[in-house]
């Protein structure tokens, strides 16, 4: 040691703190500290063992110790520091309470290396008291450290406290940069880095699967975000179990995961892997009194077959996932070239309709609902139409793809409700004996808990009673609504005075069951049955049965798509009282509908309304 140890220790602190500030490798800083201490204190060696906050990922340094001994340090169990017992050094300590004057009683496999007779260790502890590092000096003779060596050790403990705090902070920052904090899976940034590395460095084939959780927003809204978070963690854990060592799993969005699976060369192998993921989701789990069976939809691609760049593979996997959500929800779809065309067409349609909504080129047309015996108008159905930039009027079927986008669908519904309420106000002010307008609602409308508030706001703004509104809902909406949420929402709407019609009746699944399970006032028999009414005996039997059943259940029946007088006459004979179709009137804008109502609206309508 020099004659002025305080000066040399000051220089040691500056050099080590500078090295820490430079954000070098932590083990390199530990090694530098050991070498500087050994230069200040001749005839000793140093070692440092440090662990992270979870007592794992041990870092160690001991540049002057034999390689075999350093290898033993590197292989110590993760909890070795916690299990280490401390005893007083070879000579009695000056102060029994001085925590630095201790040495570990090493396990048998850590007997002192050859040439060293004694060791003396200083414990580095976190503010919580947890042991986080061990600074050890090794001596050639059986002795305790000198006063100057103790000063060096105390300085090293202080430096190590600073360095380990910084190391832990770096690890936390790295965790935030690379890992999703909720599921502990690698995050989107890490996914981008890994897939780029695979494409650049690995000649082997691999597959990318995009996995999206179904109904997560509904779970968050109805059961709470705590349950939603647990669903995310559960799905992540199940993906990890399937991935095992042959794949990597990432959370890349709110409800979306990515899986990179190695050594998958074709779509048959990819389908097998996707099936394992779907099988892993089948078993339900319990969370806060709820029994939940996670459901996911998957789209997948294989490198080289479906693209050979990260962007193209991800884009094509997105196309496959979007197609799966539209056609095979809760299942798996592999990418095929035709999907790019259909998805891009859908994307363009969504963009066009969003622009049309902004430019107020989505207009409301109305088709009358009439009494079959008198052809007087008792109600209307509101229909969305697009006025193209060249002035052509396009039917909803031409831009139906846009309805799959929830944001566009919400805007469309809001605009339709506002326009319908304003038109009803006009008809009422003109003294037209107006009754009802039917407005079609999609599944996306029911995903918002404030649907009834949205409807009330539109009609309250025009001071129009909700008794003038009929909500038309398809069976698909009822089927897609988890946990009967749609049925509960419909009940709330009916309680406010609105009527509910089951549209396209007979084309869905278990229609008669729906009549018993869901609150419905009107059923609308689908046009496909009316088309075959005069030529197909089974269709005629079905229509007659539906009319009879609905009457006995206290519901009204509307026949859709009537195109000739013979169909209207036959339906009337079967007991159907109301209908709509080109035979009576084609859809028309508000001005022409007003003129039609003035001519043909039913003046004495008591007991004759659609409901």
Coordinates of C-alpha atoms in Angstrom, one line a residue:
X1 CA 0.0 0.0 0.0
X2 CA 1.1 3.6 -0.5
X3 CA 1.7 5.9 2.4
X4 CA -1.5 7.8 1.7
X5 CA -4.2 5.1 1.3
X6 CA -7.0 7.7 1.3
X7 CA -5.6 9.2 -1.9
X8 CA -5.3 5.9 -3.6
X9 CA -8.8 4.8 -2.5
X10 CA -10.1 8.1 -3.9
X11 CA -8.5 7.4 -7.2
X12 CA -9.9 3.8 -7.1
X13 CA -13.4 5.2 -6.5
X14 CA -13.2 7.7 -9.4
X15 CA -11.9 5.1 -11.8
X16 CA -14.6 2.5 -10.9
X17 CA -17.4 5.1 -10.9
X18 CA -16.3 6.3 -14.3
X19 CA -16.4 2.7 -15.5
X20 CA -19.9 2.2 -14.2
X21 CA -21.0 5.5 -15.8
X22 CA -19.7 4.3 -19.1
X23 CA -22.3 1.5 -18.9
X24 CA -19.7 -1.2 -19.7
X25 CA -20.3 -4.9 -19.1
X26 CA -20.9 -5.5 -15.4
X27 CA -18.5 -8.4 -15.2
X28 CA -15.8 -6.2 -16.8
X29 CA -16.3 -3.6 -14.1
X30 CA -16.1 -6.3 -11.4
X31 CA -12.8 -7.6 -13.0
X32 CA -11.4 -4.0 -13.1
X33 CA -12.2 -3.5 -9.4
X34 CA -10.5 -6.8 -8.5
X35 CA -7.3 -5.8 -10.5
X36 CA -7.1 -2.4 -9.0
X37 CA -7.5 -3.7 -5.4
X38 CA -4.8 -6.3 -6.1
X39 CA -2.5 -3.5 -7.3
X40 CA -3.2 -1.5 -4.1
X41 CA -2.7 -4.5 -1.8
X42 CA 0.2 -6.7 -2.8
X43 CA 0.2 -10.5 -2.2
X44 CA -3.6 -10.8 -2.1
X45 CA -6.2 -11.9 -4.7
X46 CA -9.9 -10.9 -4.9
X47 CA -13.1 -12.4 -6.0
X48 CA -16.6 -10.9 -6.4
X49 CA -19.9 -12.9 -6.6
X50 CA -23.0 -10.9 -7.4
X51 CA -26.6 -11.9 -8.2
X52 CA -29.6 -10.2 -9.6
X53 CA -32.8 -9.3 -7.7
X54 CA -34.1 -12.8 -8.1
X55 CA -30.9 -14.4 -6.9
X56 CA -30.2 -15.6 -10.4
X57 CA -27.9 -14.7 -13.3
X58 CA -24.8 -14.6 -11.1
X59 CA -21.9 -12.4 -12.2
X60 CA -18.4 -13.2 -10.9
X61 CA -14.9 -12.0 -11.1
X62 CA -11.5 -13.3 -9.9
X63 CA -8.8 -12.6 -12.4
X64 CA -5.9 -13.8 -10.2
X65 CA -7.5 -17.0 -9.1
X66 CA -7.0 -20.3 -10.9
X67 CA -9.3 -21.0 -13.8
X68 CA -10.7 -24.1 -12.2
X69 CA -11.7 -22.2 -9.1
X70 CA -13.5 -19.4 -11.1
X71 CA -15.3 -22.2 -13.0
X72 CA -16.5 -23.5 -9.6
X73 CA -17.7 -20.1 -8.7
X74 CA -19.6 -19.8 -12.0
X75 CA -21.4 -23.1 -11.3
X76 CA -22.6 -22.3 -7.7
X77 CA -26.3 -22.9 -7.1
X78 CA -28.4 -19.7 -7.5
X79 CA -29.3 -19.7 -3.9
X80 CA -25.7 -20.3 -2.6
X81 CA -25.4 -16.8 -1.1
X82 CA -28.6 -17.2 0.9
X83 CA -27.4 -20.6 2.2
X84 CA -23.9 -19.4 3.1
X85 CA -23.1 -19.4 6.9
X86 CA -20.7 -16.8 8.2
X87 CA -18.2 -17.2 11.1
X88 CA -15.7 -15.0 12.7
X89 CA -12.3 -14.7 10.8
X90 CA -9.1 -16.6 11.7
X91 CA -8.3 -14.0 14.3
X92 CA -10.9 -12.4 16.6
X93 CA -12.7 -9.4 15.1
X94 CA -12.2 -6.0 16.6
X95 CA -16.0 -5.6 16.8
X96 CA -18.3 -8.6 16.9
X97 CA -21.0 -6.5 15.3
X98 CA -18.9 -5.4 12.3
X99 CA -20.5 -7.2 9.4
X100 CA -17.5 -6.9 7.1
X101 CA -15.2 -8.9 9.4
X102 CA -16.7 -12.3 8.5
X103 CA -15.8 -15.1 6.1
X104 CA -17.9 -17.7 4.6
X105 CA -17.8 -21.3 5.6
X106 CA -17.5 -22.6 2.1
X107 CA -19.0 -25.9 0.9
X108 CA -16.5 -28.7 0.5
X109 CA -16.3 -28.1 -3.3
X110 CA -15.1 -24.5 -2.6
X111 CA -12.0 -25.4 -0.5
X112 CA -9.4 -22.6 -0.9
X113 CA -7.4 -22.8 -4.1
X114 CA -3.8 -24.1 -3.9
X115 CA -1.4 -21.4 -2.6
X116 CA -3.9 -19.6 -0.5
X117 CA -4.2 -20.1 3.2
X118 CA -7.1 -17.9 4.3
X119 CA -9.9 -15.8 3.0
X120 CA -11.9 -12.9 4.4
X121 CA -15.2 -11.8 3.0
X122 CA -17.3 -8.7 3.1
X123 CA -21.1 -9.0 2.6
X124 CA -22.8 -6.5 0.3
X125 CA -26.5 -6.1 1.3
X126 CA -29.4 -4.4 -0.2
X127 CA -31.5 -1.9 1.9
X128 CA -33.9 -4.8 2.6
X129 CA -31.1 -6.8 4.2
X130 CA -30.8 -9.3 1.4
X131 CA -27.3 -10.5 0.6
X132 CA -26.6 -9.4 -3.0
X133 CA -22.9 -9.8 -3.3
X134 CA -19.7 -11.1 -1.7
X135 CA -16.3 -9.4 -1.9
X136 CA -13.5 -11.8 -0.8
X137 CA -9.8 -11.3 -0.2
X138 CA -7.5 -14.3 -0.3
X139 CA -4.2 -14.4 1.7
X140 CA -1.1 -16.6 1.4
X141 CA -0.8 -16.9 5.2
X142 CA -3.4 -17.6 7.9
X143 CA -4.3 -14.1 9.0
X144 CA -7.0 -11.4 9.1
X145 CA -6.9 -8.3 6.9
X146 CA -4.8 -5.3 7.9
X147 CA -6.3 -2.0 8.7
X148 CA -5.6 -0.7 5.2
X149 CA -7.0 -3.8 3.7
X150 CA -10.2 -3.3 5.7
X151 CA -10.4 0.2 4.4
X152 CA -10.1 -1.1 0.9
X153 CA -12.8 -3.7 1.5
X154 CA -15.1 -1.1 3.0
X155 CA -14.6 1.1 -0.1
X156 CA -15.2 -1.9 -2.4
X157 CA -18.5 -2.7 -0.6
X158 CA -19.7 0.9 -1.1
X159 CA -18.7 0.8 -4.8
X160 CA -20.4 -2.6 -5.2
X161 CA -23.6 -1.3 -3.6
X162 CA -23.7 1.6 -6.2
X163 CA -22.7 -0.8 -9.0
X164 CA -25.3 -3.5 -8.1
X165 CA -28.1 -0.9 -7.8
X166 CA -27.1 0.4 -11.3
X167 CA -26.9 -3.2 -12.6
X168 CA -30.4 -4.0 -11.2
X169 CA -31.7 -0.8 -12.8
X170 CA -30.2 -1.8 -16.1
X171 CA -31.8 -5.2 -15.8
X172 CA -35.2 -3.7 -15.1
X173 CA -34.8 -1.4 -18.1
X174 CA -33.8 -4.3 -20.3
X175 CA -36.8 -6.3 -19.0
X176 CA -39.0 -3.4 -19.9
X177 CA -37.4 -3.1 -23.4
X178 CA -37.6 -6.8 -24.1
X179 CA -40.5 -8.3 -22.1
X180 CA -44.2 -7.8 -21.6
X181 CA -44.7 -7.0 -17.9
X182 CA -48.1 -8.7 -17.7
X183 CA -47.4 -12.1 -19.3
X184 CA -43.6 -12.1 -19.0
X185 CA -43.4 -13.1 -22.7
X186 CA -41.0 -11.3 -25.0
X187 CA -42.6 -8.2 -26.5
X188 CA -43.1 -6.7 -29.9
X189 CA -39.7 -5.1 -30.1
X190 CA -38.0 -8.4 -29.3
X191 CA -40.2 -10.2 -31.8
X192 CA -39.0 -7.8 -34.5
X193 CA -35.4 -8.4 -33.6
X194 CA -35.8 -12.2 -33.5
X195 CA -37.6 -12.6 -36.8
X196 CA -35.1 -10.4 -38.5
X197 CA -32.3 -12.5 -37.1
X198 CA -34.0 -15.7 -38.2
X199 CA -34.4 -14.5 -41.8
X200 CA -30.9 -13.1 -42.0
X201 CA -28.9 -15.8 -40.3
X202 CA -30.8 -19.1 -40.4
X203 CA -31.1 -21.1 -43.6
X204 CA -33.6 -23.4 -41.9
X205 CA -37.4 -23.0 -42.5
X206 CA -39.5 -21.7 -39.7
X207 CA -43.2 -20.7 -39.3
X208 CA -44.9 -17.6 -37.9
X209 CA -48.3 -17.9 -36.2
X210 CA -50.4 -14.9 -35.1
X211 CA -52.7 -15.9 -32.3
X212 CA -55.5 -13.5 -31.2
X213 CA -57.8 -14.0 -28.1
X214 CA -61.5 -13.8 -28.9
X215 CA -63.9 -11.6 -26.9
X216 CA -61.2 -10.2 -24.6
X217 CA -62.8 -6.7 -24.7
X218 CA -66.1 -8.2 -23.8
X219 CA -64.5 -10.1 -20.9
X220 CA -62.9 -6.8 -19.7
X221 CA -66.2 -5.0 -19.9
X222 CA -68.4 -7.6 -18.3
X223 CA -66.1 -9.4 -15.8
X224 CA -63.5 -6.7 -15.2
X225 CA -59.9 -6.1 -16.3
X226 CA -58.5 -8.3 -13.5
X227 CA -60.2 -11.3 -15.2
X228 CA -59.1 -10.1 -18.6
X229 CA -55.5 -9.8 -17.4
X230 CA -55.7 -13.4 -16.0
X231 CA -57.0 -14.6 -19.4
X232 CA -54.0 -13.0 -21.0
X233 CA -51.6 -14.7 -18.6
X234 CA -53.4 -18.0 -18.9
X235 CA -53.2 -18.0 -22.7
X236 CA -49.5 -16.9 -22.6
X237 CA -48.7 -19.8 -20.2
X238 CA -50.5 -22.3 -22.5
X239 CA -48.7 -21.0 -25.5
X240 CA -45.4 -21.3 -23.7
X241 CA -46.1 -24.9 -22.8
X242 CA -46.9 -25.8 -26.5
X243 CA -43.9 -23.8 -27.7
X244 CA -41.5 -25.6 -25.3
X245 CA -38.0 -25.5 -26.7
X246 CA -38.9 -25.6 -30.4
X247 CA -40.6 -22.2 -30.6
X248 CA -40.5 -18.7 -29.2
X249 CA -43.6 -16.9 -28.0
X250 CA -44.2 -13.1 -27.9
X251 CA -47.0 -10.7 -26.9
X252 CA -47.1 -8.2 -29.7
X253 CA -50.5 -6.4 -29.1
X254 CA -53.3 -6.1 -26.6
X255 CA -54.9 -9.4 -27.4
X256 CA -52.4 -10.7 -30.0
X257 CA -49.5 -13.1 -29.7
X258 CA -46.9 -14.3 -32.1
X259 CA -45.2 -17.7 -32.2
X260 CA -42.0 -18.4 -34.2
X261 CA -41.7 -22.2 -34.6
X262 CA -38.5 -23.7 -35.8
X263 CA -38.0 -26.5 -38.4
X264 CA -41.5 -26.3 -39.9
X265 CA -41.2 -26.7 -43.6
X266 CA -44.7 -26.9 -45.0
X267 CA -48.4 -26.1 -44.2
X268 CA -49.1 -29.6 -43.1
X269 CA -46.6 -29.4 -40.3
X270 CA -47.8 -25.9 -39.5
X271 CA -51.4 -27.0 -39.2
X272 CA -50.4 -29.8 -36.8
X273 CA -48.6 -27.2 -34.6
X274 CA -51.6 -24.8 -34.8
X275 CA -53.9 -27.7 -33.8
X276 CA -51.8 -28.3 -30.7
X277 CA -52.3 -24.6 -29.7
X278 CA -56.0 -24.8 -30.2
X279 CA -56.2 -28.1 -28.2
X280 CA -54.2 -26.4 -25.3
X281 CA -57.0 -23.8 -25.0
X282 CA -59.9 -26.2 -24.5
X283 CA -59.7 -26.7 -20.8
X284 CA -61.6 -24.0 -18.8
X285 CA -60.1 -22.3 -15.7
X286 CA -61.6 -20.4 -12.8
X287 CA -61.1 -16.8 -12.1
X288 CA -63.0 -14.8 -9.5
X289 CA -66.0 -17.1 -9.7
X290 CA -66.0 -17.2 -13.5
X291 CA -65.4 -20.3 -15.5
X292 CA -63.5 -19.3 -18.7
X293 CA -62.5 -21.4 -21.6
X294 CA -60.1 -19.3 -23.7
X295 CA -60.8 -19.1 -27.4
X296 CA -58.2 -18.0 -29.9
X297 CA -58.0 -17.6 -33.7
X298 CA -54.8 -18.3 -35.6
X299 CA -53.3 -17.3 -38.9
X300 CA -50.0 -18.8 -40.1
X301 CA -47.2 -18.6 -42.7
X302 CA -44.2 -20.7 -43.6
X303 CA -40.9 -19.0 -44.5
X304 CA -40.0 -19.2 -48.2
X305 CA -43.4 -20.6 -49.1
X306 CA -45.3 -17.5 -48.0
X307 CA -42.5 -14.9 -47.9
X308 CA -38.8 -14.4 -47.1
X309 CA -38.7 -11.1 -45.4
X310 CA -39.9 -10.2 -41.9
X311 CA -42.4 -7.6 -43.2
X312 CA -43.9 -9.9 -45.9
X313 CA -44.2 -12.8 -43.5
X314 CA -45.9 -10.7 -40.8
X315 CA -48.2 -9.1 -43.4
X316 CA -49.2 -12.4 -44.9
X317 CA -49.8 -13.9 -41.4
X318 CA -52.0 -10.9 -40.7
X319 CA -54.0 -11.6 -43.9
X320 CA -54.5 -15.2 -42.8
X321 CA -55.6 -14.1 -39.3
X322 CA -58.1 -11.6 -40.7
X323 CA -59.5 -14.2 -43.0
X324 CA -59.7 -16.7 -40.1
X325 CA -61.6 -14.2 -38.0
X326 CA -64.1 -13.6 -40.8
X327 CA -64.6 -17.3 -41.8
X328 CA -63.3 -19.6 -39.1
X329 CA -63.4 -17.7 -35.8
X330 CA -61.9 -19.9 -33.1
X331 CA -59.9 -21.9 -35.6
X332 CA -56.8 -21.8 -37.8
X333 CA -56.3 -20.5 -41.4
X334 CA -53.1 -20.8 -43.4
X335 CA -52.0 -18.1 -45.8
X336 CA -52.7 -18.4 -49.5
X337 CA -52.0 -15.9 -52.2
X338 CA -55.7 -15.1 -52.9
X339 CA -56.1 -13.8 -49.3
X340 CA -53.9 -10.7 -50.2
X341 CA -56.3 -9.7 -52.9
X342 CA -59.5 -10.2 -50.8
X343 CA -58.0 -8.5 -47.7
X344 CA -56.6 -5.6 -49.6
X345 CA -60.0 -5.2 -51.3
X346 CA -61.6 -5.2 -47.9
X347 CA -59.1 -2.6 -46.6
X348 CA -59.8 -0.4 -49.6
X349 CA -63.5 -0.6 -49.0
X350 CA -63.1 0.3 -45.4
X351 CA -61.0 3.3 -46.4
X352 CA -63.6 4.4 -49.0
X353 CA -66.6 4.1 -46.6
X354 CA -64.7 5.9 -43.9
X355 CA -64.1 8.8 -46.3
X356 CA -67.7 8.7 -47.5
X357 CA -68.9 9.0 -43.9
X358 CA -66.7 12.0 -43.4
X359 CA -68.0 13.6 -46.7
X360 CA -71.6 12.7 -45.7
X361 CA -72.0 10.5 -48.8
X362 CA -73.7 7.6 -46.8
X363 CA -77.4 8.3 -47.2
X364 CA -80.4 6.7 -45.7
X365 CA -83.0 5.0 -47.9
X366 CA -86.3 3.5 -46.8
X367 CA -88.3 0.6 -47.9
X368 CA -92.0 0.4 -46.9
X369 CA -93.5 -2.4 -44.8
X370 CA -97.2 -2.7 -45.9
X371 CA -100.4 -4.5 -44.9
X372 CA -100.8 -7.3 -47.4
X373 CA -104.6 -6.9 -47.6
X374 CA -104.6 -3.1 -48.3
X375 CA -101.0 -2.3 -49.3
X376 CA -101.1 0.6 -46.8
X377 CA -97.7 1.5 -45.3
X378 CA -97.4 0.7 -41.6
X379 CA -93.7 1.0 -41.2
X380 CA -90.3 1.4 -42.9
X381 CA -86.9 -0.3 -42.9
X382 CA -83.9 2.1 -43.0
X383 CA -81.1 1.0 -45.4
X384 CA -77.6 2.4 -45.9
X385 CA -76.7 3.5 -49.4
X386 CA -73.4 5.0 -50.7
X387 CA -73.5 7.9 -53.1
X388 CA -70.3 7.5 -55.1
X389 CA -68.3 10.5 -56.3
X390 CA -69.8 10.1 -59.8
X391 CA -73.4 10.3 -58.3
X392 CA -74.3 6.6 -58.5
X393 CA -76.2 5.1 -55.6
X394 CA -74.6 1.8 -54.3
X395 CA -76.4 -0.7 -52.1
X396 CA -75.0 -1.9 -48.8
X397 CA -74.1 -5.2 -50.4
X398 CA -71.4 -3.4 -52.4
X399 CA -69.6 -2.2 -49.3
X400 CA -70.5 -4.9 -46.8
X401 CA -66.8 -5.6 -46.1
X402 CA -66.6 -2.2 -44.4
X403 CA -69.0 -3.3 -41.7
X404 CA -66.4 -5.8 -40.4
X405 CA -64.3 -2.8 -39.2
X406 CA -65.8 -1.9 -35.7
X407 CA -64.8 1.8 -36.0
X408 CA -66.5 2.2 -39.4
X409 CA -69.5 0.2 -38.3
X410 CA -69.9 2.4 -35.2
X411 CA -69.8 5.6 -37.2
X412 CA -72.3 4.2 -39.7
X413 CA -74.7 3.2 -36.9
X414 CA -74.5 6.6 -35.3
X415 CA -75.1 8.4 -38.5
X416 CA -78.0 6.2 -39.4
X417 CA -79.6 6.7 -36.0
X418 CA -79.3 10.5 -36.3
X419 CA -80.7 10.6 -39.8
X420 CA -83.6 8.3 -39.0
X421 CA -84.5 10.3 -35.9
X422 CA -84.4 13.5 -37.9
X423 CA -86.6 12.1 -40.7
X424 CA -89.1 10.7 -38.2
X425 CA -89.3 14.2 -36.6
X426 CA -90.1 15.7 -40.0
X427 CA -92.8 13.2 -40.7
X428 CA -94.4 13.7 -37.4
X429 CA -94.3 17.5 -37.8
X430 CA -96.0 17.1 -41.2
X431 CA -98.8 15.2 -39.6
X432 CA -98.1 11.9 -41.4
X433 CA -99.6 9.0 -39.4
X434 CA -96.2 7.5 -39.0
X435 CA -95.5 4.4 -37.0
X436 CA -92.1 2.6 -37.0
X437 CA -88.7 2.6 -38.7
X438 CA -86.5 -0.5 -38.5
X439 CA -82.7 0.0 -38.1
X440 CA -80.3 -2.9 -38.5
X441 CA -77.7 -3.5 -35.8
X442 CA -74.5 -5.5 -36.1
X443 CA -72.5 -7.5 -33.5
X444 CA -70.1 -4.6 -33.2
X445 CA -72.9 -2.3 -32.0
X446 CA -73.5 -4.6 -29.0
X447 CA -69.8 -4.7 -28.0
X448 CA -70.3 -1.2 -26.5
X449 CA -72.0 -1.1 -23.2
X450 CA -73.5 2.3 -24.0
X451 CA -75.6 1.3 -27.1
X452 CA -78.8 2.3 -25.3
X453 CA -77.3 5.7 -24.4
X454 CA -76.3 6.2 -28.1
X455 CA -79.8 5.5 -29.3
X456 CA -81.4 7.6 -26.7
X457 CA -79.1 10.5 -27.4
X458 CA -80.0 10.5 -31.1
X459 CA -83.7 10.3 -30.6
X460 CA -83.8 12.7 -27.6
X461 CA -82.0 15.3 -29.8
X462 CA -85.0 15.2 -32.1
X463 CA -87.6 14.8 -29.3
X464 CA -88.8 11.5 -30.9
X465 CA -90.3 8.7 -28.8
X466 CA -88.4 5.4 -28.9
X467 CA -91.7 3.7 -29.6
X468 CA -91.1 4.7 -33.2
X469 CA -87.9 2.6 -33.4
X470 CA -87.6 -1.1 -34.3
X471 CA -84.2 -2.7 -33.9
X472 CA -83.5 -5.4 -36.5
X473 CA -81.0 -8.0 -35.3
X474 CA -79.9 -11.2 -37.1
X475 CA -79.5 -14.6 -35.6
X476 CA -75.7 -14.3 -36.2
X477 CA -75.6 -11.5 -33.7
X478 CA -77.4 -13.6 -31.1
X479 CA -75.0 -16.5 -31.8
X480 CA -71.9 -14.4 -31.5
X481 CA -72.8 -12.7 -28.2
X482 CA -71.0 -14.5 -25.4
X483 CA -72.7 -15.3 -22.1
X484 CA -76.1 -14.0 -23.4
X485 CA -74.8 -10.4 -23.3
X486 CA -76.7 -9.6 -26.5
X487 CA -79.9 -10.9 -25.0
X488 CA -79.4 -8.7 -21.9
X489 CA -78.7 -5.7 -24.0
X490 CA -81.8 -6.3 -26.1
X491 CA -83.9 -6.6 -23.0
X492 CA -82.6 -3.2 -21.7
X493 CA -83.5 -1.6 -25.1
X494 CA -87.0 -3.1 -25.1
X495 CA -87.5 -1.7 -21.6
X496 CA -87.0 1.7 -23.0
X497 CA -89.9 1.3 -25.4
X498 CA -88.1 0.0 -28.5
X499 CA -89.3 -3.0 -30.4
X500 CA -87.0 -5.8 -31.6
X501 CA -87.2 -7.7 -34.9
X502 CA -85.3 -10.9 -35.7
X503 CA -84.1 -10.3 -39.3
X504 CA -83.4 -12.9 -42.0
X505 CA -85.3 -15.4 -39.9
X506 CA -84.8 -19.1 -40.8
X507 CA -81.4 -18.8 -42.3
X508 CA -79.4 -19.1 -39.1
X509 CA -78.9 -21.9 -36.6
X510 CA -81.5 -23.2 -34.1
X511 CA -84.0 -20.4 -35.1
X512 CA -86.9 -21.9 -33.1
X513 CA -84.7 -22.0 -30.0
X514 CA -83.9 -18.3 -30.4
X515 CA -87.7 -17.6 -30.4
X516 CA -87.8 -19.1 -26.9
X517 CA -84.5 -17.7 -25.6
X518 CA -84.3 -14.1 -26.8
X519 CA -86.7 -11.1 -26.4
X520 CA -88.2 -10.6 -29.9
X521 CA -91.4 -8.7 -31.0
X522 CA -91.3 -9.3 -34.8
X523 CA -89.8 -12.0 -37.0
X524 CA -88.9 -11.3 -40.6
X525 CA -89.1 -14.4 -42.8
X526 CA -86.1 -14.4 -45.1
X527 CA -86.5 -13.7 -48.8
X528 CA -85.0 -17.1 -49.7
X529 CA -88.2 -18.8 -48.4
X530 CA -90.5 -16.3 -50.2
X531 CA -88.7 -16.9 -53.5
X532 CA -89.6 -20.6 -53.4
X533 CA -93.0 -20.2 -51.8
X534 CA -95.0 -20.9 -55.0
X535 CA -92.8 -23.6 -56.4
X536 CA -91.4 -25.6 -53.5
X537 CA -93.7 -27.4 -51.2
X538 CA -91.2 -27.7 -48.3
X539 CA -90.6 -23.9 -48.4
X540 CA -94.3 -23.3 -48.3
X541 CA -94.7 -25.7 -45.3
X542 CA -91.9 -23.9 -43.4
X543 CA -93.3 -20.4 -44.1
X544 CA -96.8 -21.6 -42.9
X545 CA -95.3 -23.1 -39.8
X546 CA -93.3 -20.0 -39.0
X547 CA -96.4 -17.8 -39.4
X548 CA -98.4 -20.1 -37.1
X549 CA -95.7 -20.3 -34.4
X550 CA -95.0 -16.6 -34.3
X551 CA -98.7 -15.9 -34.0
X552 CA -99.1 -18.3 -31.1
X553 CA -96.1 -16.7 -29.4
X554 CA -97.7 -13.3 -29.7
X555 CA -95.3 -12.0 -32.3
X556 CA -95.9 -10.3 -35.7
X557 CA -94.5 -11.7 -38.9
X558 CA -93.1 -9.7 -41.9
X559 CA -92.4 -11.5 -45.1
X560 CA -89.3 -10.1 -46.9
X561 CA -88.6 -9.9 -50.6
X562 CA -92.2 -10.1 -52.0
X563 CA -91.8 -9.5 -55.8
X564 CA -95.3 -10.3 -57.2
X565 CA -99.0 -10.2 -56.4
X566 CA -99.3 -14.0 -56.3
X567 CA -96.7 -14.2 -53.5
X568 CA -98.5 -11.5 -51.5
X569 CA -101.9 -13.3 -52.0
X570 CA -100.5 -16.7 -50.9
X571 CA -98.9 -15.2 -47.8
X572 CA -102.1 -13.5 -46.9
X573 CA -103.9 -16.8 -47.2
X574 CA -101.4 -18.4 -44.9
X575 CA -102.1 -15.8 -42.2
X576 CA -99.2 -13.4 -42.8
X577 CA -100.4 -9.8 -42.5
X578 CA -97.3 -7.7 -43.3
X579 CA -94.7 -7.7 -46.0
X580 CA -92.1 -5.8 -47.9
X581 CA -90.5 -6.1 -51.3
X582 CA -90.1 -4.7 -54.8
X583 CA -93.8 -5.6 -55.5
X584 CA -94.8 -2.7 -53.2
X585 CA -92.0 -0.3 -53.4
X586 CA -88.2 -0.1 -53.9
X587 CA -86.0 1.6 -51.4
X588 CA -86.0 5.4 -51.8
X589 CA -84.5 8.5 -50.3
X590 CA -86.3 10.5 -47.6
X591 CA -87.9 12.9 -50.0
X592 CA -89.5 10.2 -52.2
X593 CA -90.4 8.2 -49.1
X594 CA -92.2 11.3 -47.7
X595 CA -94.3 11.6 -50.8
X596 CA -95.1 7.9 -50.7
X597 CA -96.1 8.1 -47.0
X598 CA -98.4 11.0 -47.8
X599 CA -100.2 8.9 -50.4
X600 CA -100.3 5.5 -48.8
X601 CA -99.7 5.7 -45.0
X602 CA -102.3 3.9 -43.0
X603 CA -104.6 6.5 -41.4
X604 CA -106.4 4.2 -39.0
X605 CA -103.7 2.0 -37.8
X606 CA -105.0 0.8 -34.4
X607 CA -103.8 -2.7 -33.8
X608 CA -102.2 -2.9 -37.3
X609 CA -98.5 -2.0 -36.5
X610 CA -95.7 -4.4 -37.1
X611 CA -95.7 -5.2 -33.4

